Structures are given as C-alpha cells and as structure tokens.
Short mmCIF file of C-alpha atoms in Angstrom, two decimals:
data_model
loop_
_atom_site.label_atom_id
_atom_site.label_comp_id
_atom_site.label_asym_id
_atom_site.label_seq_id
_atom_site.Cartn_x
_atom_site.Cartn_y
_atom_site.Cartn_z
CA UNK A 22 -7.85 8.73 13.03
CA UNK A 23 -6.73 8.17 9.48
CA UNK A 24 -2.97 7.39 9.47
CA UNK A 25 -0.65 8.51 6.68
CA UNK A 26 1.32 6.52 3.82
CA UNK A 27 4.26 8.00 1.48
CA UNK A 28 3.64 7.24 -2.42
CA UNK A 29 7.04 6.97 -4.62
CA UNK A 30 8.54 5.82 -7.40
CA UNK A 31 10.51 2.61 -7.02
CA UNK A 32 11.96 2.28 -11.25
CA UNK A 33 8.86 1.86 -13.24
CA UNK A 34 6.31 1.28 -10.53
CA UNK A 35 4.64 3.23 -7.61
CA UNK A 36 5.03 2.62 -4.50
CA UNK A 37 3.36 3.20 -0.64
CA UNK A 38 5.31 3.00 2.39
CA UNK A 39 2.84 2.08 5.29
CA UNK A 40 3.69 2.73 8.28
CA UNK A 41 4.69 0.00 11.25
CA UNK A 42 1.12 -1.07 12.35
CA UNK A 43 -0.08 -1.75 8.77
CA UNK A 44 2.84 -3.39 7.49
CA UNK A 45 2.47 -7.38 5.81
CA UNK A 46 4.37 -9.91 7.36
CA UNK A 47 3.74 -12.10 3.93
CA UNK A 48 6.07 -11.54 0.39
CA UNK A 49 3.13 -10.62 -1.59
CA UNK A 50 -0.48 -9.31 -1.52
CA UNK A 51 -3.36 -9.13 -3.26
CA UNK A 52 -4.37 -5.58 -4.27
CA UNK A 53 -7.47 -4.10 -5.89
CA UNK A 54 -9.35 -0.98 -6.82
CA UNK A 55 -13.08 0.05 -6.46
CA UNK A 56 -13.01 3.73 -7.66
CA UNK A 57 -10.63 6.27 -4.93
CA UNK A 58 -10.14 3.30 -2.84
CA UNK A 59 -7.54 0.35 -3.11
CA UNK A 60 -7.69 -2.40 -1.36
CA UNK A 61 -4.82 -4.84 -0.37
CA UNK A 62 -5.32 -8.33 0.78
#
C-alpha cells in the first residue's frame, strides 16, 4: 500500500516530508527524475 508524503515550501525550495520508515539516516542524497517519478538515492 502506497504510503503518503507532505510537499512544502521550505524559503526558495520544495520540500517532502517522508514519513518514519522512509526516512535517510545520511546528510544528503542523491535525487533524480525519469518523467512523474523521482528517485532518491
């Protein structure tokens, strides 16, 4: 079942919130696109 993020504003970028089980335990990421989807890494 798909789970769901929040998208906001933080200043002049946009941000997701993910919730607990998807969250990075890293300072940075590598993030991409391929059409709808984006992709972090």
């Amino acid at each position: 079942m798909p789970h769901i993020a929040k998208v906001f504003q933080s200043g002049n970028s946009q941000a997701v919130r993910l919730p607990k089980e998807f969250r990075f335990d890293v300072e940075e990421v590598e993030v991409s696109r391929e059409g709808d989807a984006v992709d972090f890494r």
